[in-house]
Amino acid sequence: MEVLLLAVNAPPLEGEKELLRHSYFTFLVDGISRACSHQLVRHRVASYSQQSQRYVAMKKFPYVTPETLKGVEVEVGGRKLSYDDIMEEIGEFYEKLVDAGVPKEDARFVLPNACTTRIVFTMNGEELVHFLRLRTCSRAQWEIRKMAVKMLRKLRDRFPKLFGKVGPNCYYLGYCTEGKKSCGRPEEVRAFFSKLEGVENG
Ligand SMILES: Cc1cc2nc3c(=O)[nH]c(=O)nc-3n(C[C@H](O)[C@H](O)[C@H](O)COP(=O)(O)OP(=O)(O)OC[C@H]3O[C@@H](n4cnc5c(N)ncnc54)[C@H](O)[C@@H]3O)c2cc1C
């Protein structure tokens, strides 16, 4: 996964609230799964441009492999299959459909959530903080959380004062808002985000 802070449009305003409200941040994220981008685009106060699967050739398509799937084999129809085996078979099937004349916009129906994608999005500062509070939380799914933490590191690099206090609610507000679904490790999470350093690359 690659995360780039492509552009920032921040007017010279004194107040933090006003500055966030009137600032725009554009990110490019490459190599996340479609499962992850689907969660991202649920955030409505933003603009998105996503690589189309309709026109991009997906032969030998790149995909994300969750740690929990590495080394796992299961038996299907008398054959022992790994995640990579299935991805390869889907790729072959897709390729054969396209070769048989099926339009790419229909052949792509067989492609999995794991397929990687590239997406550019712009959020204003207020929405960005809202997004980061939700998606850096331990409750968020691992891939979007990883992406959100990378975004936060880029923002801390450029705007340490503005984003130094941003993180999941237990860090941002000082208390957890997740009730029964809390990870139960607020001290550990707070320590992680108070030490998280800004990086331009990484
Ligand atoms: C841990 C986690 C688990 C999730 N699980 C699920 C799930 O199981 N199923 C599922 O469907 N989704 C799930 N989601 C997605 C979630 O329901 C939201 O769609 C997503 O987090 C976007 O957040 P949002 O609506 O607060 O904010 P955004 O869309 O980012 O908007 C920001 C804020 O602007 C305001 N706003 C935006 N649009 C409107 C509007 N039209 N009218 C009024 N106010 C508006 C709201 O105050 C909103 O909170 C999950 C999210 C998280 C973080």
PDB file of C-alpha atoms and ligand atoms in Angstrom:
ATOM      1  CA  MET A   1       0.000   0.000   0.000  1.00  0.00           C
ATOM      2  CA  GLU A   2       1.315   3.434  -0.920  1.00  0.00           C
ATOM      3  CA  VAL A   3      -0.145   6.627   0.549  1.00  0.00           C
ATOM      4  CA  LEU A   4       0.776  10.046  -0.834  1.00  0.00           C
ATOM      5  CA  LEU A   5      -0.396  13.438   0.368  1.00  0.00           C
ATOM      6  CA  LEU A   6      -0.714  14.943  -3.101  1.00  0.00           C
ATOM      7  CA  ALA A   7      -1.908  18.450  -2.344  1.00  0.00           C
ATOM      8  CA  VAL A   8      -3.006  20.713   0.499  1.00  0.00           C
ATOM      9  CA  ASN A   9      -4.973  23.894   0.177  1.00  0.00           C
ATOM     10  CA  ALA A  10      -4.806  25.646   3.557  1.00  0.00           C
ATOM     11  CA  PRO A  11      -5.711  29.347   3.888  1.00  0.00           C
ATOM     12  CA  PRO A  12      -3.793  31.491   6.409  1.00  0.00           C
ATOM     13  CA  LEU A  13      -6.383  31.395   9.206  1.00  0.00           C
ATOM     14  CA  GLU A  14      -5.501  31.643  12.904  1.00  0.00           C
ATOM     15  CA  GLY A  15      -8.212  29.553  14.561  1.00  0.00           C
ATOM     16  CA  GLU A  16      -7.765  25.786  14.379  1.00  0.00           C
ATOM     17  CA  LYS A  17     -11.468  25.153  13.698  1.00  0.00           C
ATOM     18  CA  GLU A  18     -11.600  27.664  10.859  1.00  0.00           C
ATOM     19  CA  LEU A  19      -8.341  26.401   9.434  1.00  0.00           C
ATOM     20  CA  LEU A  20      -9.642  22.802   9.371  1.00  0.00           C
ATOM     21  CA  ARG A  21     -13.005  23.851   7.971  1.00  0.00           C
ATOM     22  CA  HIS A  22     -11.481  25.734   5.040  1.00  0.00           C
ATOM     23  CA  SER A  23      -8.528  23.440   4.269  1.00  0.00           C
ATOM     24  CA  TYR A  24      -8.558  20.690   1.655  1.00  0.00           C
ATOM     25  CA  PHE A  25      -6.302  17.634   1.623  1.00  0.00           C
ATOM     26  CA  THR A  26      -5.856  15.418  -1.434  1.00  0.00           C
ATOM     27  CA  PHE A  27      -4.456  11.893  -1.014  1.00  0.00           C
ATOM     28  CA  LEU A  28      -3.496   9.260  -3.531  1.00  0.00           C
ATOM     29  CA  VAL A  29      -3.669   5.697  -2.224  1.00  0.00           C
ATOM     30  CA  ASP A  30      -2.404   2.833  -4.341  1.00  0.00           C
ATOM     31  CA  GLY A  31      -2.410  -0.904  -3.682  1.00  0.00           C
ATOM     32  CA  ILE A  32      -5.340  -1.156  -1.279  1.00  0.00           C
ATOM     33  CA  SER A  33      -7.972  -3.829  -1.820  1.00  0.00           C
ATOM     34  CA  ARG A  34     -11.414  -3.086  -3.209  1.00  0.00           C
ATOM     35  CA  ALA A  35     -12.691  -4.233   0.224  1.00  0.00           C
ATOM     36  CA  CYS A  36     -10.780  -1.321   1.735  1.00  0.00           C
ATOM     37  CA  SER A  37     -11.758   1.281  -0.880  1.00  0.00           C
ATOM     38  CA  HIS A  38     -15.405   0.294  -0.401  1.00  0.00           C
ATOM     39  CA  GLN A  39     -15.129   1.287   3.263  1.00  0.00           C
ATOM     40  CA  LEU A  40     -13.317   4.514   2.381  1.00  0.00           C
ATOM     41  CA  VAL A  41     -15.989   5.750  -0.016  1.00  0.00           C
ATOM     42  CA  ARG A  42     -18.654   5.398   2.675  1.00  0.00           C
ATOM     43  CA  HIS A  43     -17.274   8.715   3.954  1.00  0.00           C
ATOM     44  CA  ARG A  44     -19.633  11.067   2.176  1.00  0.00           C
ATOM     45  CA  VAL A  45     -18.091  14.488   2.717  1.00  0.00           C
ATOM     46  CA  ALA A  46     -15.295  13.888   0.203  1.00  0.00           C
ATOM     47  CA  SER A  47     -14.598  13.638  -3.539  1.00  0.00           C
ATOM     48  CA  TYR A  48     -13.208  10.470  -5.088  1.00  0.00           C
ATOM     49  CA  SER A  49     -11.620   9.338  -8.368  1.00  0.00           C
ATOM     50  CA  GLN A  50     -11.009   5.597  -8.567  1.00  0.00           C
ATOM     51  CA  GLN A  51      -9.260   3.450 -11.136  1.00  0.00           C
ATOM     52  CA  SER A  52     -11.912   1.752 -13.245  1.00  0.00           C
ATOM     53  CA  GLN A  53     -12.034  -2.040 -13.490  1.00  0.00           C
ATOM     54  CA  ARG A  54     -14.055  -1.580 -16.640  1.00  0.00           C
ATOM     55  CA  TYR A  55     -11.187  -0.466 -18.821  1.00  0.00           C
ATOM     56  CA  VAL A  56      -8.088  -1.632 -16.957  1.00  0.00           C
ATOM     57  CA  ALA A  57      -6.881  -5.063 -18.071  1.00  0.00           C
ATOM     58  CA  MET A  58      -6.926  -7.333 -15.022  1.00  0.00           C
ATOM     59  CA  LYS A  59      -4.879 -10.165 -16.444  1.00  0.00           C
ATOM     60  CA  LYS A  60      -2.682 -11.463 -13.615  1.00  0.00           C
ATOM     61  CA  PHE A  61      -4.406  -8.954 -11.389  1.00  0.00           C
ATOM     62  CA  PRO A  62      -2.594  -7.716  -8.260  1.00  0.00           C
ATOM     63  CA  TYR A  63      -4.302  -8.502  -4.952  1.00  0.00           C
ATOM     64  CA  VAL A  64      -3.922  -7.992  -1.208  1.00  0.00           C
ATOM     65  CA  THR A  65      -3.174 -11.009   0.987  1.00  0.00           C
ATOM     66  CA  PRO A  66      -4.370 -10.763   4.613  1.00  0.00           C
ATOM     67  CA  GLU A  67      -1.878 -12.282   7.101  1.00  0.00           C
ATOM     68  CA  THR A  68      -4.511 -14.773   8.298  1.00  0.00           C
ATOM     69  CA  LEU A  69      -4.738 -16.331   4.823  1.00  0.00           C
ATOM     70  CA  LYS A  70      -1.020 -16.961   4.420  1.00  0.00           C
ATOM     71  CA  GLY A  71      -0.144 -20.645   4.441  1.00  0.00           C
ATOM     72  CA  VAL A  72      -3.783 -21.769   4.784  1.00  0.00           C
ATOM     73  CA  GLU A  73      -5.050 -24.557   2.534  1.00  0.00           C
ATOM     74  CA  VAL A  74      -8.585 -25.882   2.385  1.00  0.00           C
ATOM     75  CA  GLU A  75     -10.097 -28.791   0.486  1.00  0.00           C
ATOM     76  CA  VAL A  76     -12.625 -27.935  -2.221  1.00  0.00           C
ATOM     77  CA  GLY A  77     -14.016 -30.621  -4.527  1.00  0.00           C
ATOM     78  CA  GLY A  78     -11.214 -33.015  -3.567  1.00  0.00           C
ATOM     79  CA  ARG A  79      -8.441 -30.460  -4.247  1.00  0.00           C
ATOM     80  CA  LYS A  80      -6.301 -28.725  -1.625  1.00  0.00           C
ATOM     81  CA  LEU A  81      -6.343 -25.045  -2.469  1.00  0.00           C
ATOM     82  CA  SER A  82      -4.587 -22.001  -1.112  1.00  0.00           C
ATOM     83  CA  TYR A  83      -5.668 -18.375  -1.435  1.00  0.00           C
ATOM     84  CA  ASP A  84      -3.010 -17.843  -4.120  1.00  0.00           C
ATOM     85  CA  ASP A  85      -4.307 -20.876  -6.066  1.00  0.00           C
ATOM     86  CA  ILE A  86      -7.807 -19.388  -6.117  1.00  0.00           C
ATOM     87  CA  MET A  87      -6.534 -15.950  -7.181  1.00  0.00           C
ATOM     88  CA  GLU A  88      -4.622 -17.578 -10.027  1.00  0.00           C
ATOM     89  CA  GLU A  89      -7.684 -19.529 -11.145  1.00  0.00           C
ATOM     90  CA  ILE A  90      -9.876 -16.420 -11.031  1.00  0.00           C
ATOM     91  CA  GLY A  91      -7.265 -14.580 -13.126  1.00  0.00           C
ATOM     92  CA  GLU A  92      -7.222 -17.395 -15.675  1.00  0.00           C
ATOM     93  CA  PHE A  93     -11.007 -17.557 -15.768  1.00  0.00           C
ATOM     94  CA  TYR A  94     -11.229 -13.787 -16.243  1.00  0.00           C
ATOM     95  CA  GLU A  95      -8.640 -13.896 -19.026  1.00  0.00           C
ATOM     96  CA  LYS A  96     -10.522 -16.675 -20.814  1.00  0.00           C
ATOM     97  CA  LEU A  97     -13.819 -14.820 -20.537  1.00  0.00           C
ATOM     98  CA  VAL A  98     -12.236 -11.723 -22.134  1.00  0.00           C
ATOM     99  CA  ASP A  99     -10.605 -13.891 -24.846  1.00  0.00           C
ATOM    100  CA  ALA A 100     -14.033 -15.452 -25.485  1.00  0.00           C
ATOM    101  CA  GLY A 101     -15.412 -11.980 -26.211  1.00  0.00           C
ATOM    102  CA  VAL A 102     -17.086 -11.177 -22.887  1.00  0.00           C
ATOM    103  CA  PRO A 103     -16.851  -7.378 -22.372  1.00  0.00           C
ATOM    104  CA  LYS A 104     -14.421  -6.404 -19.589  1.00  0.00           C
ATOM    105  CA  GLU A 105     -17.223  -4.573 -17.802  1.00  0.00           C
ATOM    106  CA  ASP A 106     -18.983  -7.941 -17.406  1.00  0.00           C
ATOM    107  CA  ALA A 107     -15.931 -10.196 -17.016  1.00  0.00           C
ATOM    108  CA  ARG A 108     -14.902  -8.110 -13.989  1.00  0.00           C
ATOM    109  CA  PHE A 109     -17.865  -9.538 -12.060  1.00  0.00           C
ATOM    110  CA  VAL A 110     -15.675 -12.544 -11.248  1.00  0.00           C
ATOM    111  CA  LEU A 111     -12.905 -10.407  -9.720  1.00  0.00           C
ATOM    112  CA  PRO A 112     -12.617 -10.530  -5.924  1.00  0.00           C
ATOM    113  CA  ASN A 113     -12.664  -7.879  -3.193  1.00  0.00           C
ATOM    114  CA  ALA A 114      -8.957  -8.594  -2.820  1.00  0.00           C
ATOM    115  CA  CYS A 115      -8.074  -6.908  -6.148  1.00  0.00           C
ATOM    116  CA  THR A 116      -5.963  -3.835  -5.589  1.00  0.00           C
ATOM    117  CA  THR A 117      -7.095  -0.409  -6.628  1.00  0.00           C
ATOM    118  CA  ARG A 118      -5.806   3.151  -6.857  1.00  0.00           C
ATOM    119  CA  ILE A 119      -7.889   6.023  -5.561  1.00  0.00           C
ATOM    120  CA  VAL A 120      -7.490   9.785  -5.259  1.00  0.00           C
ATOM    121  CA  PHE A 121      -9.647  11.603  -2.739  1.00  0.00           C
ATOM    122  CA  THR A 122     -10.060  15.070  -1.294  1.00  0.00           C
ATOM    123  CA  MET A 123     -11.472  15.839   2.147  1.00  0.00           C
ATOM    124  CA  ASN A 124     -11.750  19.073   4.040  1.00  0.00           C
ATOM    125  CA  GLY A 125      -9.929  19.212   7.381  1.00  0.00           C
ATOM    126  CA  GLU A 126     -13.041  18.612   9.483  1.00  0.00           C
ATOM    127  CA  GLU A 127     -14.021  15.487   7.554  1.00  0.00           C
ATOM    128  CA  LEU A 128     -10.431  14.284   7.589  1.00  0.00           C
ATOM    129  CA  VAL A 129     -10.319  14.498  11.396  1.00  0.00           C
ATOM    130  CA  HIS A 130     -13.674  12.683  11.585  1.00  0.00           C
ATOM    131  CA  PHE A 131     -12.364   9.974   9.237  1.00  0.00           C
ATOM    132  CA  LEU A 132      -9.135   9.566  11.221  1.00  0.00           C
ATOM    133  CA  ARG A 133     -10.954   9.342  14.557  1.00  0.00           C
ATOM    134  CA  LEU A 134     -13.070   6.457  13.233  1.00  0.00           C
ATOM    135  CA  ARG A 135     -10.496   4.654  11.129  1.00  0.00           C
ATOM    136  CA  THR A 136      -7.396   4.795  13.347  1.00  0.00           C
ATOM    137  CA  CYS A 137      -9.446   3.128  16.092  1.00  0.00           C
ATOM    138  CA  SER A 138      -8.657  -0.526  16.884  1.00  0.00           C
ATOM    139  CA  ARG A 139     -12.267  -1.329  15.966  1.00  0.00           C
ATOM    140  CA  ALA A 140     -11.641  -0.372  12.340  1.00  0.00           C
ATOM    141  CA  GLN A 141     -10.754  -3.186   9.936  1.00  0.00           C
ATOM    142  CA  TRP A 142      -6.976  -3.706   9.722  1.00  0.00           C
ATOM    143  CA  GLU A 143      -6.405  -2.529   6.153  1.00  0.00           C
ATOM    144  CA  ILE A 144      -8.277   0.785   6.382  1.00  0.00           C
ATOM    145  CA  ARG A 145      -6.705   1.297   9.815  1.00  0.00           C
ATOM    146  CA  LYS A 146      -3.244   0.797   8.343  1.00  0.00           C
ATOM    147  CA  MET A 147      -4.104   3.299   5.600  1.00  0.00           C
ATOM    148  CA  ALA A 148      -5.478   5.835   8.105  1.00  0.00           C
ATOM    149  CA  VAL A 149      -2.347   5.565  10.264  1.00  0.00           C
ATOM    150  CA  LYS A 150      -0.153   6.159   7.184  1.00  0.00           C
ATOM    151  CA  MET A 151      -2.276   9.210   6.309  1.00  0.00           C
ATOM    152  CA  LEU A 152      -1.952  10.506   9.862  1.00  0.00           C
ATOM    153  CA  ARG A 153       1.853  10.141   9.744  1.00  0.00           C
ATOM    154  CA  LYS A 154       2.014  12.224   6.546  1.00  0.00           C
ATOM    155  CA  LEU A 155      -0.223  14.864   8.141  1.00  0.00           C
ATOM    156  CA  ARG A 156       1.846  14.939  11.344  1.00  0.00           C
ATOM    157  CA  ASP A 157       4.950  15.440   9.233  1.00  0.00           C
ATOM    158  CA  ARG A 158       3.501  18.533   7.512  1.00  0.00           C
ATOM    159  CA  PHE A 159       1.195  19.874  10.253  1.00  0.00           C
ATOM    160  CA  PRO A 160       2.482  18.576  13.597  1.00  0.00           C
ATOM    161  CA  LYS A 161       0.447  21.018  15.707  1.00  0.00           C
ATOM    162  CA  LEU A 162      -2.845  20.459  13.896  1.00  0.00           C
ATOM    163  CA  PHE A 163      -2.650  16.656  13.651  1.00  0.00           C
ATOM    164  CA  GLY A 164      -0.506  15.835  16.716  1.00  0.00           C
ATOM    165  CA  LYS A 165      -3.696  15.546  18.771  1.00  0.00           C
ATOM    166  CA  VAL A 166      -5.615  13.525  16.151  1.00  0.00           C
ATOM    167  CA  GLY A 167      -6.077   9.768  16.494  1.00  0.00           C
ATOM    168  CA  PRO A 168      -8.816   7.404  17.696  1.00  0.00           C
ATOM    169  CA  ASN A 169     -11.337   8.827  20.149  1.00  0.00           C
ATOM    170  CA  CYS A 170      -9.582   7.410  23.227  1.00  0.00           C
ATOM    171  CA  TYR A 171      -6.613   9.587  22.257  1.00  0.00           C
ATOM    172  CA  TYR A 172      -8.446  12.543  20.683  1.00  0.00           C
ATOM    173  CA  LEU A 173     -11.153  12.906  23.344  1.00  0.00           C
ATOM    174  CA  GLY A 174      -9.299  11.221  26.193  1.00  0.00           C
ATOM    175  CA  TYR A 175     -11.948   8.495  26.558  1.00  0.00           C
ATOM    176  CA  CYS A 176     -13.234   5.557  24.517  1.00  0.00           C
ATOM    177  CA  THR A 177     -16.599   5.909  22.770  1.00  0.00           C
ATOM    178  CA  GLU A 178     -16.955   2.276  21.686  1.00  0.00           C
ATOM    179  CA  GLY A 179     -18.806   0.949  24.747  1.00  0.00           C
ATOM    180  CA  LYS A 180     -18.963  -2.857  24.830  1.00  0.00           C
ATOM    181  CA  LYS A 181     -17.017  -3.025  21.579  1.00  0.00           C
ATOM    182  CA  SER A 182     -14.016  -1.223  23.070  1.00  0.00           C
ATOM    183  CA  CYS A 183     -10.646  -2.942  22.582  1.00  0.00           C
ATOM    184  CA  GLY A 184     -10.115  -2.433  26.331  1.00  0.00           C
ATOM    185  CA  ARG A 185      -6.552  -1.173  25.799  1.00  0.00           C
ATOM    186  CA  PRO A 186      -6.958   2.639  25.857  1.00  0.00           C
ATOM    187  CA  GLU A 187      -3.610   3.260  27.633  1.00  0.00           C
ATOM    188  CA  GLU A 188      -1.697   1.218  25.058  1.00  0.00           C
ATOM    189  CA  VAL A 189      -3.518   2.891  22.143  1.00  0.00           C
ATOM    190  CA  ARG A 190      -3.000   6.366  23.610  1.00  0.00           C
ATOM    191  CA  ALA A 191       0.713   5.660  24.088  1.00  0.00           C
ATOM    192  CA  PHE A 192       0.969   4.507  20.437  1.00  0.00           C
ATOM    193  CA  PHE A 193      -0.635   7.673  19.079  1.00  0.00           C
ATOM    194  CA  SER A 194       1.221  10.042  21.387  1.00  0.00           C
ATOM    195  CA  LYS A 195       4.514   8.593  20.090  1.00  0.00           C
ATOM    196  CA  LEU A 196       3.488   8.248  16.431  1.00  0.00           C
ATOM    197  CA  GLU A 197       5.973  10.222  14.376  1.00  0.00           C
ATOM    198  CA  GLY A 198       5.304  12.121  11.185  1.00  0.00           C
ATOM    199  CA  VAL A 199       6.992  10.778   8.075  1.00  0.00           C
ATOM    200  CA  GLU A 200       6.998  12.031   4.525  1.00  0.00           C
ATOM    201  CA  ASN A 201       7.827   8.643   3.046  1.00  0.00           C
ATOM    202  CA  GLY A 202       6.692   5.413   4.585  1.00  0.00           C
TER     203      GLY A 202
HETATM  204  C1  LIG B   1     -15.640   0.260  12.988  1.00  0.00           C
HETATM  205  C2  LIG B   1     -16.636   0.498  11.901  1.00  0.00           C
HETATM  206  C3  LIG B   1     -17.510  -0.501  11.548  1.00  0.00           C
HETATM  207  C4  LIG B   1     -18.462  -0.286  10.539  1.00  0.00           C
HETATM  208  N1  LIG B   1     -19.319  -1.295  10.222  1.00  0.00           N
HETATM  209  C5  LIG B   1     -20.259  -1.082   9.284  1.00  0.00           C
HETATM  210  C6  LIG B   1     -21.222  -2.088   8.963  1.00  0.00           C
HETATM  211  O1  LIG B   1     -21.200  -3.172   9.529  1.00  0.00           O
HETATM  212  N2  LIG B   1     -22.134  -1.829   7.997  1.00  0.00           N
HETATM  213  C7  LIG B   1     -22.203  -0.618   7.358  1.00  0.00           C
HETATM  214  O2  LIG B   1     -23.065  -0.416   6.503  1.00  0.00           O
HETATM  215  N3  LIG B   1     -21.303   0.355   7.642  1.00  0.00           N
HETATM  216  C8  LIG B   1     -20.359   0.155   8.580  1.00  0.00           C
HETATM  217  N4  LIG B   1     -19.465   1.153   8.865  1.00  0.00           N
HETATM  218  C9  LIG B   1     -19.527   2.420   8.106  1.00  0.00           C
HETATM  219  C10 LIG B   1     -20.321   3.490   8.885  1.00  0.00           C
HETATM  220  O3  LIG B   1     -21.657   3.090   9.049  1.00  0.00           O
HETATM  221  C11 LIG B   1     -20.277   4.843   8.140  1.00  0.00           C
HETATM  222  O4  LIG B   1     -20.925   4.712   6.880  1.00  0.00           O
HETATM  223  C12 LIG B   1     -18.892   5.341   7.882  1.00  0.00           C
HETATM  224  O5  LIG B   1     -18.105   5.204   9.042  1.00  0.00           O
HETATM  225  C13 LIG B   1     -18.945   6.809   7.457  1.00  0.00           C
HETATM  226  O6  LIG B   1     -19.063   7.575   8.629  1.00  0.00           O
HETATM  227  P1  LIG B   1     -20.090   8.759   8.854  1.00  0.00           P
HETATM  228  O7  LIG B   1     -21.397   8.454   8.257  1.00  0.00           O
HETATM  229  O8  LIG B   1     -20.032   9.191  10.290  1.00  0.00           O
HETATM  230  O9  LIG B   1     -19.363   9.926   8.189  1.00  0.00           O
HETATM  231  P2  LIG B   1     -19.164  10.645   6.778  1.00  0.00           P
HETATM  232  O10 LIG B   1     -19.940  10.082   5.662  1.00  0.00           O
HETATM  233  O11 LIG B   1     -17.680  10.691   6.683  1.00  0.00           O
HETATM  234  O12 LIG B   1     -19.734  12.058   7.160  1.00  0.00           O
HETATM  235  C14 LIG B   1     -19.225  12.819   8.270  1.00  0.00           C
HETATM  236  C15 LIG B   1     -20.361  13.383   9.081  1.00  0.00           C
HETATM  237  O13 LIG B   1     -21.093  14.314   8.261  1.00  0.00           O
HETATM  238  C16 LIG B   1     -22.467  14.223   8.569  1.00  0.00           C
HETATM  239  N5  LIG B   1     -23.186  13.813   7.342  1.00  0.00           N
HETATM  240  C17 LIG B   1     -22.659  13.321   6.192  1.00  0.00           C
HETATM  241  N6  LIG B   1     -23.608  13.095   5.278  1.00  0.00           N
HETATM  242  C18 LIG B   1     -24.764  13.452   5.856  1.00  0.00           C
HETATM  243  C19 LIG B   1     -26.111  13.453   5.434  1.00  0.00           C
HETATM  244  N7  LIG B   1     -26.467  13.030   4.221  1.00  0.00           N
HETATM  245  N8  LIG B   1     -27.044  13.890   6.295  1.00  0.00           N
HETATM  246  C20 LIG B   1     -26.727  14.303   7.528  1.00  0.00           C
HETATM  247  N9  LIG B   1     -25.472  14.327   8.019  1.00  0.00           N
HETATM  248  C21 LIG B   1     -24.512  13.914   7.181  1.00  0.00           C
HETATM  249  C22 LIG B   1     -22.629  13.215   9.686  1.00  0.00           C
HETATM  250  O14 LIG B   1     -22.584  13.906  10.914  1.00  0.00           O
HETATM  251  C23 LIG B   1     -21.382  12.353   9.546  1.00  0.00           C
HETATM  252  O15 LIG B   1     -21.003  11.703  10.761  1.00  0.00           O
HETATM  253  C24 LIG B   1     -18.511   0.968   9.855  1.00  0.00           C
HETATM  254  C25 LIG B   1     -17.612   1.973  10.217  1.00  0.00           C
HETATM  255  C26 LIG B   1     -16.684   1.760  11.219  1.00  0.00           C
HETATM  256  C27 LIG B   1     -15.720   2.869  11.579  1.00  0.00           C
END
